[in-house]
XYZ file of C-alpha atoms in Angstrom:
726
model
C 6.837 -7.275 24.429
C 9.038 -6.455 21.447
C 12.312 -6.163 23.389
C 12.462 -9.774 24.508
C 11.325 -11.012 21.124
C 13.930 -8.953 19.259
C 16.664 -10.072 21.662
C 15.724 -13.694 21.101
C 15.595 -13.315 17.333
C 19.017 -11.648 17.284
C 20.545 -14.273 19.522
C 19.031 -16.994 17.385
C 20.516 -15.507 14.237
C 23.994 -15.492 15.785
C 23.721 -19.010 17.113
C 22.166 -20.473 14.000
C 24.952 -19.031 11.864
C 27.538 -21.072 13.788
C 28.758 -24.453 12.525
C 25.725 -26.515 12.840
C 24.622 -29.301 14.995
C 23.776 -32.810 14.418
C 20.466 -34.433 14.748
C 19.945 -38.092 13.903
C 16.578 -39.363 12.839
C 15.247 -42.161 10.782
C 12.210 -40.326 9.451
C 8.562 -40.268 10.394
C 6.724 -38.898 13.401
C 7.610 -41.653 15.837
C 11.314 -40.777 15.926
C 12.485 -37.425 17.275
C 15.200 -35.262 15.817
C 18.045 -35.461 18.300
C 21.714 -34.649 18.729
C 24.142 -37.473 18.112
C 26.351 -38.448 21.085
C 25.987 -35.050 22.748
C 23.388 -35.577 25.486
C 21.951 -32.102 25.548
C 19.878 -30.324 28.147
C 19.249 -27.472 25.803
C 18.167 -28.922 22.511
C 15.396 -31.320 21.711
C 17.080 -34.527 22.690
C 16.540 -38.147 21.985
C 13.132 -39.374 22.994
C 13.346 -43.049 22.142
C 9.868 -44.466 22.562
C 9.543 -47.620 24.634
C 7.342 -50.489 23.414
C 3.747 -49.277 23.219
C 4.987 -45.707 22.650
C 3.377 -44.282 25.813
C 6.765 -43.537 27.419
C 10.191 -42.420 26.252
C 13.305 -44.265 27.323
C 15.227 -41.055 27.987
C 14.455 -38.050 30.139
C 16.148 -34.912 31.433
C 18.771 -35.207 34.184
C 19.069 -31.470 34.739
C 22.146 -29.787 33.301
C 23.641 -33.231 32.634
C 21.290 -33.597 29.660
C 19.173 -36.530 28.619
C 19.898 -39.940 30.156
C 18.287 -43.330 30.124
C 15.528 -43.412 32.732
C 17.268 -46.517 34.103
C 20.276 -44.370 35.091
C 18.387 -41.506 36.804
C 18.405 -41.768 40.640
C 14.812 -40.722 41.171
C 11.335 -41.454 39.854
C 11.089 -40.215 36.271
C 8.370 -40.751 33.663
C 8.524 -39.248 30.172
C 5.078 -39.177 28.517
C 4.906 -39.198 24.719
C 2.745 -37.310 22.246
C 0.832 -40.571 21.809
C -0.199 -40.470 25.483
C -1.640 -37.007 24.886
C -3.367 -38.217 21.733
C -5.068 -41.086 23.567
C -6.010 -39.564 26.920
C -6.299 -35.775 26.574
C -9.003 -33.303 25.575
C -7.313 -30.004 24.540
C -10.229 -27.993 25.945
C -9.563 -29.332 29.477
C -6.604 -28.809 31.876
C -3.317 -30.527 31.066
C -3.516 -32.169 34.491
C -6.108 -34.501 32.958
C -3.342 -36.396 31.150
C -0.580 -35.783 33.724
C -2.469 -38.026 36.130
C -1.407 -41.009 34.030
C 1.553 -40.674 36.385
C 0.494 -42.274 39.703
C 2.008 -39.475 41.804
C -0.156 -36.815 40.105
C -3.793 -36.051 40.759
C -5.684 -33.266 39.041
C -7.003 -30.675 41.506
C -9.429 -29.014 39.104
C -11.689 -29.853 36.202
C -11.872 -26.275 34.929
C -9.490 -24.803 32.323
C -9.604 -21.573 34.362
C -6.856 -23.190 36.474
C -3.997 -25.638 35.935
C -3.695 -26.989 39.495
C -2.607 -30.549 40.186
C -0.883 -32.285 43.087
C 2.336 -34.305 43.034
C 2.660 -36.656 45.992
C 0.102 -34.536 47.840
C 1.748 -31.138 47.185
C -0.247 -28.658 45.129
C 1.460 -27.421 41.963
C 0.457 -25.748 38.692
C 1.826 -24.289 35.463
C 4.418 -22.298 37.436
C 6.295 -25.555 37.982
C 6.565 -26.462 34.312
C 9.730 -26.003 32.286
C 9.794 -25.490 28.515
C 12.727 -27.195 26.773
C 14.576 -27.018 30.091
C 13.726 -23.345 30.775
C 11.750 -22.446 33.932
C 9.188 -19.737 34.759
C 7.448 -19.353 31.387
C 3.973 -20.434 32.539
C 1.531 -19.761 35.386
C -1.496 -21.058 37.255
C -3.673 -19.982 34.322
C -1.368 -20.745 31.389
C 0.301 -24.046 30.545
C 1.960 -25.299 27.363
C -0.808 -26.037 24.829
C -0.969 -29.765 24.182
C -0.704 -29.520 20.393
C 2.952 -28.309 20.558
C 4.147 -31.020 22.973
C 6.364 -33.883 21.835
C 7.045 -35.246 25.313
C 6.546 -34.432 29.001
C 9.319 -35.375 31.453
C 7.700 -35.803 34.873
C 10.040 -35.859 37.858
C 8.354 -36.887 41.092
C 11.596 -37.329 42.953
C 14.572 -35.463 44.476
C 16.097 -33.256 41.759
C 15.990 -29.636 43.021
C 19.747 -29.110 42.727
C 20.359 -30.467 39.222
C 18.381 -28.103 36.993
C 20.028 -24.781 37.738
C 18.370 -21.829 39.437
C 14.685 -20.992 38.980
C 12.569 -18.156 40.343
C 11.474 -18.474 43.948
C 8.038 -17.292 42.870
C 7.884 -20.574 40.969
C 5.194 -22.075 43.160
C 1.519 -21.974 44.004
C 2.397 -20.450 47.365
C 4.523 -17.783 45.631
C 7.650 -18.777 47.464
C 8.809 -22.354 47.523
C 10.773 -24.315 45.017
C 8.547 -27.379 44.616
C 9.603 -30.278 46.817
C 8.086 -33.139 44.831
C 9.752 -32.465 41.478
C 9.436 -30.700 38.156
C 7.719 -31.118 34.802
C 9.669 -30.413 31.622
C 7.803 -30.036 28.331
C 9.715 -30.678 25.099
C 8.239 -29.076 21.986
C 7.751 -30.628 18.563
C 10.445 -30.062 15.948
C 10.575 -30.919 12.244
C 11.151 -34.612 11.480
C 12.957 -35.778 8.361
C 9.687 -36.258 6.501
C 7.367 -33.382 5.597
C 4.334 -32.834 7.798
C 1.109 -31.341 6.397
C -1.538 -32.075 8.998
C -4.886 -30.633 9.917
C -6.973 -31.711 12.899
C -10.505 -30.833 13.870
C -12.025 -31.450 17.287
C -15.462 -31.203 18.844
C -15.905 -31.345 22.610
C -18.511 -30.637 25.269
C -21.627 -28.736 24.221
C -20.095 -26.888 21.289
C -16.367 -26.425 21.686
C -14.786 -26.648 18.227
C -11.051 -26.743 17.588
C -9.023 -26.392 14.406
C -5.297 -27.232 14.351
C -2.579 -26.959 11.739
C 0.800 -28.689 11.891
C 3.286 -28.035 9.089
C 6.950 -29.089 9.122
C 9.841 -29.010 6.662
C 13.536 -29.740 6.699
C 15.612 -27.853 4.162
C 19.116 -26.734 3.280
C 22.182 -28.876 2.739
C 21.713 -32.288 4.394
C 18.398 -30.936 5.679
C 20.287 -29.100 8.382
C 17.445 -26.644 8.966
C 14.026 -27.532 10.300
C 10.863 -25.482 10.750
C 7.665 -26.643 12.376
C 4.594 -24.428 12.765
C 1.663 -25.315 15.011
C -1.511 -23.286 15.332
C -4.720 -23.608 17.329
C -8.137 -21.983 17.108
C -10.414 -23.302 19.861
C -13.785 -21.784 20.633
C -17.086 -22.685 22.206
C -18.976 -24.086 25.185
C -17.655 -26.858 27.396
C -19.742 -29.684 28.809
C -20.407 -27.367 31.767
C -23.269 -25.115 30.610
C -22.175 -21.487 30.361
C -18.434 -22.228 30.480
C -16.277 -21.635 27.403
C -12.668 -22.189 26.356
C -11.575 -19.758 23.642
C -7.931 -20.099 22.632
C -5.957 -18.775 19.669
C -2.227 -19.355 19.385
C 0.548 -19.756 16.836
C 3.982 -21.258 17.562
C 7.043 -21.960 15.450
C 9.982 -24.237 16.201
C 13.160 -23.533 14.190
C 16.205 -25.757 14.572
C 19.611 -26.168 12.960
C 21.894 -29.181 13.188
C 25.377 -30.202 12.125
C 28.319 -32.209 13.360
C 29.491 -29.562 15.814
C 26.445 -27.802 17.231
C 22.693 -27.870 17.749
C 20.320 -24.928 18.065
C 16.595 -24.722 18.699
C 14.324 -21.674 18.828
C 10.709 -22.012 19.920
C 8.541 -18.894 19.923
C 4.901 -17.992 19.711
C 1.931 -15.875 20.667
C -1.090 -16.955 22.695
C -4.493 -15.475 23.484
C -6.512 -17.466 26.018
C -9.942 -16.602 27.381
C -12.016 -18.784 29.698
C -15.591 -17.719 30.361
C -17.118 -19.258 33.477
C -15.890 -22.459 35.060
C -14.851 -21.179 38.494
C -15.498 -24.234 40.674
C -13.722 -23.747 44.030
C -15.558 -24.362 47.308
C -14.970 -24.381 51.066
C -16.982 -25.930 53.899
C -18.202 -24.298 57.102
C -20.394 -27.087 58.436
C -19.895 -29.552 61.278
C -20.438 -32.827 59.426
C -17.919 -35.652 59.321
C -18.317 -35.862 55.538
C -18.978 -33.264 52.860
C -22.565 -33.066 51.620
C -23.235 -35.093 48.484
C -21.651 -33.445 45.453
C -24.236 -31.590 43.357
C -24.908 -32.257 39.688
C -21.632 -31.422 37.979
C -23.590 -29.514 35.314
C -24.548 -26.833 37.845
C -23.027 -23.461 36.983
C -22.001 -21.260 39.934
C -20.716 -18.244 37.991
C -22.253 -14.854 37.563
C -22.739 -14.206 33.818
C -19.711 -11.934 33.423
C -17.208 -14.386 34.958
C -14.174 -14.439 32.680
C -10.398 -14.700 32.649
C -8.249 -13.443 29.776
C -4.492 -13.614 29.234
C -2.415 -12.941 26.145
C 1.297 -12.665 25.451
C 4.305 -14.404 23.970
C 6.803 -17.106 24.919
C 10.358 -17.565 23.603
C 12.724 -20.465 24.350
C 16.178 -20.512 22.760
C 18.588 -23.442 23.237
C 22.082 -23.991 21.877
C 24.893 -26.487 22.316
C 28.339 -26.076 20.736
C 30.592 -29.104 20.610
C 34.201 -28.135 21.393
C 35.821 -31.583 21.282
C 34.567 -35.141 21.342
C 34.315 -34.845 25.142
C 33.468 -31.195 25.849
C 30.687 -28.837 24.800
C 29.250 -25.442 25.688
C 25.516 -24.951 26.125
C 23.229 -21.958 26.541
C 19.539 -21.426 27.309
C 17.470 -18.276 27.082
C 13.768 -17.818 27.791
C 11.361 -14.900 27.929
C 7.678 -14.564 28.637
C 5.414 -11.534 28.788
C 1.706 -11.754 29.417
C -1.084 -9.480 30.518
C -4.801 -9.718 31.030
C -7.673 -9.420 33.456
C -10.440 -11.365 35.087
C -13.903 -10.859 36.560
C -14.915 -13.430 39.142
C -16.018 -13.873 42.716
C -13.024 -13.339 44.930
C -12.982 -16.562 46.938
C -14.272 -20.099 47.025
C -17.980 -20.470 47.721
C -18.576 -21.512 51.339
C -21.513 -23.783 52.190
C -22.935 -25.459 55.309
C -24.136 -28.989 56.101
C -27.341 -28.438 54.142
C -25.396 -27.203 51.114
C -26.632 -23.613 51.521
C -24.153 -20.855 50.677
C -23.237 -18.857 53.754
C -20.350 -16.797 52.483
C -19.973 -13.085 52.164
C -18.405 -12.430 48.815
C -17.575 -9.742 46.305
C -17.276 -9.396 42.569
C -13.679 -8.911 41.637
C -11.973 -7.038 38.798
C -8.319 -8.025 38.655
C -5.745 -6.726 36.179
C -2.297 -8.311 36.040
C 0.880 -8.520 33.971
C 4.101 -10.514 34.169
C 7.570 -10.265 32.651
C 10.019 -13.141 33.069
C 13.470 -13.629 31.566
C 15.956 -16.430 32.096
C 19.492 -17.065 30.836
C 21.877 -19.933 31.441
C 25.331 -20.722 30.084
C 27.350 -23.797 30.900
C 30.031 -26.330 30.121
C 29.557 -30.076 29.932
C 32.216 -32.754 29.493
C 33.662 -36.158 30.289
C 37.005 -37.263 31.723
C 38.498 -40.232 33.558
C 40.511 -40.570 36.758
C 41.935 -44.051 36.524
C 39.023 -46.532 36.313
C 36.520 -43.867 37.411
C 34.573 -42.021 34.707
C 33.231 -38.504 35.276
C 30.434 -36.686 33.481
C 30.538 -33.102 34.718
C 28.441 -30.033 34.054
C 28.809 -26.462 35.282
C 26.147 -23.808 34.683
C 25.615 -20.149 35.594
C 22.035 -18.831 35.698
C 20.332 -15.445 35.759
C 16.610 -14.849 36.087
C 14.481 -11.731 36.308
C 10.771 -11.508 37.068
C 8.326 -8.641 37.563
C 4.672 -8.820 38.498
C 1.951 -6.141 38.302
C -1.514 -6.461 39.772
C -4.552 -4.493 40.825
C -7.661 -5.932 42.468
C -10.842 -3.867 42.703
C -13.729 -5.406 44.653
C -17.397 -4.565 44.817
C -19.180 -3.992 48.115
C -19.351 -7.126 50.260
C -22.633 -8.954 50.043
C -24.055 -12.338 50.950
C -24.337 -14.893 48.173
C -27.606 -16.787 48.292
C -28.716 -20.133 46.975
C -26.934 -23.421 47.488
C -25.202 -26.388 45.952
C -28.372 -27.996 44.640
C -30.457 -24.964 43.697
C -27.703 -22.861 42.182
C -26.159 -19.575 43.247
C -28.019 -16.287 43.692
C -25.846 -13.199 43.353
C -27.361 -10.256 45.198
C -27.801 -6.690 44.012
C -24.629 -5.546 45.814
C -22.652 -7.648 43.349
C -23.484 -5.049 40.699
C -22.431 -2.882 39.095
C -19.197 -4.768 38.529
C -16.138 -2.840 39.724
C -14.034 -1.025 37.154
C -10.730 -2.376 35.909
C -7.839 -0.151 36.998
C -4.205 0.075 35.965
C -2.054 -2.685 37.424
C 0.563 -1.682 40.034
C 4.015 -3.244 40.386
C 3.857 -5.782 43.238
C 7.395 -7.124 43.258
C 10.459 -7.793 41.217
C 13.046 -10.481 41.735
C 16.536 -11.143 40.428
C 18.219 -14.493 40.975
C 21.717 -15.600 40.104
C 23.172 -19.010 40.647
C 25.911 -21.499 39.937
C 25.247 -25.224 39.573
C 27.876 -27.945 39.505
C 27.157 -31.623 38.975
C 29.213 -34.754 38.447
C 28.050 -38.261 37.613
C 30.820 -40.560 38.850
C 30.755 -44.017 37.263
C 32.640 -47.102 38.357
C 31.506 -50.397 36.923
C 27.794 -50.815 37.561
C 27.568 -47.874 39.976
C 26.746 -44.258 39.090
C 26.921 -41.581 41.797
C 25.266 -38.200 41.146
C 26.708 -35.246 43.069
C 25.151 -31.832 42.442
C 24.649 -28.504 44.162
C 23.295 -25.080 43.256
C 24.294 -21.899 45.008
C 21.442 -19.456 44.608
C 21.431 -15.737 45.360
C 17.985 -14.163 45.668
C 17.240 -10.463 45.538
C 13.557 -9.787 46.037
C 11.931 -6.362 46.270
C 8.429 -6.042 47.663
C 7.306 -2.972 45.734
C 4.246 -2.490 47.954
C 6.205 -1.612 51.084
C 9.833 -1.340 49.940
C 10.854 -4.505 51.795
C 13.953 -6.088 50.240
C 14.946 -9.686 50.909
C 18.353 -11.046 50.003
C 19.741 -14.457 50.801
C 22.209 -17.050 49.603
C 21.202 -20.680 49.616
C 22.933 -23.914 48.687
C 20.685 -26.628 47.277
C 22.402 -30.044 47.401
C 21.292 -33.097 45.462
C 22.935 -36.496 45.442
C 22.011 -39.983 44.390
C 23.380 -43.409 43.543
C 22.260 -45.898 40.907
C 23.351 -49.527 40.787
C 22.721 -51.404 37.532
C 22.119 -54.942 38.703
C 21.806 -55.867 35.036
C 21.011 -53.990 31.808
C 17.314 -54.356 32.666
C 17.335 -53.816 36.459
C 18.585 -50.865 38.507
C 18.199 -49.791 42.108
C 18.728 -46.223 43.281
C 18.611 -43.764 46.161
C 18.530 -39.961 46.154
C 18.329 -36.844 48.344
C 17.652 -33.166 47.642
C 17.023 -29.901 49.499
C 15.517 -26.633 48.351
C 15.426 -23.272 50.067
C 13.850 -20.026 48.917
C 12.176 -16.888 50.137
C 8.850 -17.181 51.887
C 5.500 -16.611 50.271
C 4.316 -13.090 49.613
C 0.780 -12.534 50.865
C -1.289 -11.288 47.960
C -2.574 -7.733 47.769
C -6.089 -8.876 48.575
C -8.374 -7.046 50.983
C -9.319 -10.380 52.567
C -5.842 -10.631 54.134
C -5.065 -8.367 57.075
C -1.332 -8.945 56.442
C -1.533 -8.430 52.673
C 1.697 -7.464 50.977
C 3.993 -9.012 53.597
C 6.620 -11.637 52.817
C 6.673 -14.608 55.160
C 9.757 -16.386 56.532
C 12.008 -18.330 54.115
C 10.906 -21.824 53.159
C 12.906 -25.051 53.153
C 11.961 -28.428 51.721
C 13.752 -31.783 51.629
C 13.130 -35.103 49.916
C 14.640 -38.605 50.115
C 13.816 -41.535 47.877
C 14.895 -45.127 47.239
C 13.617 -47.197 44.362
C 13.785 -50.014 41.853
C 13.420 -49.904 38.047
C 12.868 -52.961 35.872
C 12.676 -53.056 32.070
C 11.390 -56.446 30.992
C 9.282 -57.734 28.124
C 8.386 -54.318 26.780
C 7.319 -53.038 30.216
C 8.981 -50.419 32.438
C 8.177 -50.904 36.118
C 9.230 -48.379 38.769
C 8.836 -48.715 42.534
C 9.750 -45.729 44.718
C 9.604 -45.145 48.481
C 9.934 -41.496 49.532
C 10.006 -39.112 52.500
C 9.666 -35.355 51.952
C 8.512 -32.228 53.743
C 7.412 -28.713 52.898
C 6.322 -25.651 54.861
C 2.605 -25.495 55.614
C 0.668 -22.280 54.960
C -2.744 -21.609 56.471
C -5.407 -18.910 56.461
C -6.299 -17.967 60.048
C -9.819 -16.531 60.344
C -9.813 -13.003 61.755
C -13.419 -12.119 60.959
C -16.160 -13.562 58.741
C -14.581 -11.833 55.736
C -10.862 -11.514 56.607
C -7.916 -13.840 57.170
C -4.266 -13.780 58.155
C -1.888 -15.806 55.977
C 0.617 -17.634 58.213
C 3.224 -20.385 58.153
C 2.361 -23.218 60.512
C 5.068 -25.843 60.832
C 5.536 -28.216 57.937
C 3.758 -30.966 56.100
C 5.536 -34.313 55.907
C 4.798 -36.736 53.093
C 5.893 -40.372 53.291
C 4.775 -43.022 50.895
C 5.325 -45.499 48.101
C 4.624 -45.271 44.398
C 4.556 -47.990 41.737
C 3.940 -47.865 37.990
C 4.042 -50.305 35.077
C 3.831 -48.996 31.530
C 4.396 -50.642 28.172
C 3.282 -53.226 25.653
C 1.695 -56.197 27.403
C 1.013 -58.119 24.180
C 1.242 -57.323 20.488
C -2.179 -55.666 20.684
C -2.430 -54.486 24.301
C -0.605 -51.495 25.783
C -1.166 -50.612 29.440
C -0.308 -47.867 31.906
C -0.984 -48.789 35.530
C 0.151 -47.081 38.714
C -0.695 -46.442 42.326
C 0.336 -44.164 45.196
C 0.194 -44.718 48.945
C 0.677 -41.448 50.846
C 0.968 -40.907 54.581
C 0.805 -37.112 54.945
C 0.767 -35.367 58.317
C 1.671 -32.053 59.934
C 4.683 -31.487 62.166
C 6.080 -28.675 64.327
C 2.877 -26.657 64.210
C 2.287 -23.645 66.442
C 2.369 -24.980 69.995
C 2.074 -28.517 68.635
C -1.680 -28.012 68.322
C -1.931 -29.759 64.954
C 1.054 -32.140 65.172
C 0.218 -35.526 63.679
C -2.889 -34.201 61.964
C -3.653 -35.027 58.313
C -2.549 -32.731 55.503
C -5.572 -31.037 53.972
C -6.775 -32.469 50.682
C -4.144 -35.249 50.406
C -5.575 -38.735 49.748
C -3.913 -41.759 51.302
C -4.567 -43.947 48.251
C -4.792 -43.081 44.556
C -4.152 -44.776 41.247
C -4.579 -44.892 37.479
C -5.147 -47.764 35.051
C -5.165 -47.152 31.304
C -5.421 -49.452 28.306
C -5.153 -49.366 24.526
C -6.365 -52.508 22.743
C -5.902 -52.838 18.967
C -8.749 -55.030 17.720
C -7.062 -54.927 14.338
C -4.311 -52.636 13.121
C -6.876 -50.056 12.024
C -9.164 -50.083 15.077
C -8.240 -49.368 18.681
C -10.189 -49.233 21.943
C -9.088 -46.974 24.800
C -10.051 -47.014 28.456
C -8.843 -45.410 31.660
C -9.867 -45.417 35.324
C -8.658 -42.730 37.742
C -9.087 -43.410 41.458
C -8.722 -40.932 44.295
C -9.178 -42.148 47.854
C -10.812 -40.240 50.666
C -9.092 -37.085 51.908
C -9.806 -34.731 54.817
C -9.975 -31.000 55.494
C -9.955 -28.963 58.711
C -13.626 -28.639 59.592
C -16.461 -30.334 61.443
C -17.061 -30.967 65.142
C -14.114 -33.374 65.350
C -11.781 -31.059 63.442
C -11.976 -32.985 60.200
C -14.391 -33.479 57.347
C -14.024 -36.191 54.746
C -13.818 -35.557 51.017
C -15.246 -38.846 49.676
C -13.307 -41.092 47.313
C -14.210 -41.460 43.649
C -13.406 -43.453 40.517
C -13.774 -41.745 37.143
C -13.839 -43.684 33.871
C -12.838 -42.583 30.371
C -13.571 -44.723 27.299
C -13.015 -44.296 23.606
C -12.094 -45.707 20.223
C -9.987 -44.710 17.247
C -9.782 -45.693 13.589
C -6.917 -45.356 11.141
C -7.366 -45.470 7.392
C -5.831 -44.326 4.130
C -7.886 -42.248 1.721
C -6.396 -41.357 -1.665
C -2.971 -42.411 -0.344
C -3.328 -40.029 2.605
C -3.552 -41.230 6.229
C -6.478 -40.151 8.373
C -7.288 -40.819 12.019
C -10.744 -40.675 13.572
C -11.224 -40.856 17.321
C -13.955 -40.555 19.910
C -13.418 -40.258 23.661
C -15.857 -39.919 26.545
C -14.359 -38.434 29.711
C -16.163 -39.160 32.990
C -18.170 -41.712 31.031
C -20.502 -42.577 33.932
C -21.273 -38.862 34.452
C -20.279 -38.915 38.105
C -20.375 -35.775 40.224
C -17.576 -35.748 42.800
C -15.448 -33.439 44.928
C -11.741 -33.029 44.071
C -9.307 -32.363 46.936
C -6.485 -29.854 46.597
C -3.172 -30.784 48.256
C -2.442 -28.664 51.340
C -5.641 -26.610 51.076
C -9.098 -26.597 52.645
C -10.565 -25.580 49.284
C -11.731 -28.233 46.829
C -13.150 -28.470 43.337
C -16.138 -30.030 41.614
C -15.830 -32.444 38.709
C -16.722 -31.648 35.104
C -19.782 -33.498 33.736
C -19.529 -36.210 31.095
C -17.571 -34.822 28.141
C -17.637 -36.231 24.614
C -14.698 -35.410 22.365
C -14.511 -36.216 18.650
C -11.514 -35.600 16.445
C -10.504 -36.117 12.843
C -6.910 -35.825 11.699
C -5.687 -35.862 8.110
C -2.258 -35.656 6.496
C -1.870 -34.142 3.050
């Protein structure tokens, strides 16, 4: 791990010694340090909070840098740290707060995973960027919430504007995500000192301690350092499940009139005990059996998943003239760990009895990712036409090691309502062995974009040429291809508060690699390349402290299925494509002086096309609900006291099963309620809050976009927190 860390530290020293960059800030936590005039993709850029402070008014437009959300030709929502503060429990998956965006639904309640769906397509931590840098997280690891200043959520066509990312950046280990990307911006030091401690209590005994210390120093406070640490340990509301997390991160930045530099780096150690809650259905019923009590634990006692490592993100922008600047990004991540669990989702019949043959699984894995980008950004005019251009060159390298050792196959007994019974053949647990290199991948790319402005019209033209070089280390198979990913869009500003837009994007990358799992008869093979497209038209209105966005979209993505070969084996295959058409609407902002709301809904018509022999053409996409929505509220009774509420709705979805070829996953509505209190004690501010997630203690199934597997909800969870500044 030391090589990447030393490289980053050395590069940071060189960049930070250059003439320094400018950040403008008015002091306090609500205003972010940000470069003046230079809209930067690489440094922590302006995040001007909209009324109500649940959203930012600017978000990332790829290598073009930060732009007003009114000027971006696709659906974009930038969540603030306040949104996390109000609606998130740090012991639960980050998807819990992401679903404030109407296009996102959480696919899991367990912190053992990070899965969520965007417009019906399953995604996870692999799809998250850190300060504009891709491929630093995974299905298990996501950015910890206590380091996040904002989350830019793109649920629209932007594949060709960000530069080149790894083709393993997907839950299917192949596709660049069709529905969009999620960029996390980390906290940096504000102009005022921060000395903050926070304590949390959640579930049945999960206790968290957090420190947040920030200083600006040097001439004109050009240097800033912010340190965030977490120690989280104890049992979740699900009996027997634990979230144990220790991490420490530092954000160092330097600013002056000519350049801006930011270095974020840290170490994490994450261990989740229990909490594996994936299921499949083998019955014939038209609807899944009633969900069991969400408190039921289906793990064997040794179920665990551990991952530790480091993350580095280095960003720099050097201003050459008033119109031109150079920028550079570098990122590195190394992690390793292991897990003990059952190797597949638990399969049950119409009566809820488990009928699956299963094994205990010892898996050891490690990952190394590096990413580098250098580019030029500038502005020029051709007559009355204004151009904002950006050119970037990218390089990425990824390696993945894995070994899976299974016990003898045995039948799991018990059922949904009585609990699981693991037979004697489950033990002794298999030994952990040394991980073996599975694959390595090198990508290079060039991205060019131009925002052409004439009067009230902005036209975005962008394309990435991506060269992939993938080596399957299991069988020596090498895959090389060159792809061009075009993106274009147009925005028309009807007025300063109203804009209409349209956009298109395409992505193309190597096919999924079938995991080295004994369940797959074609394990280790790489499937055919994958292509995805997306089109969107929309309307954005900023009125009276409220931002309203309406988007209509049409996108597709390759469909992957598991074909049953025997009761215990499958063949992973591509089967046509899934097509997603729908409409999305959201309204967020300050409704009155004391009421802030976030409301949104999604209509999704998802069906399969061009399947093998047309056998499944027109059929539903597994796990994708037609209707879903979120409604959240903060009401300040008085300045010191606030009430919080949220409802999350997921409509019925279907999976391939049953006598008619489909089984319904029932709809659900989950409610979260809470309150917070602000006070000053001995001239020091404190904040007390209480939140109850799944307040009605419902037990419900959670669909997973594009998959026949599904999850089970977490039981009612109480979270208490106290925050004090010194």
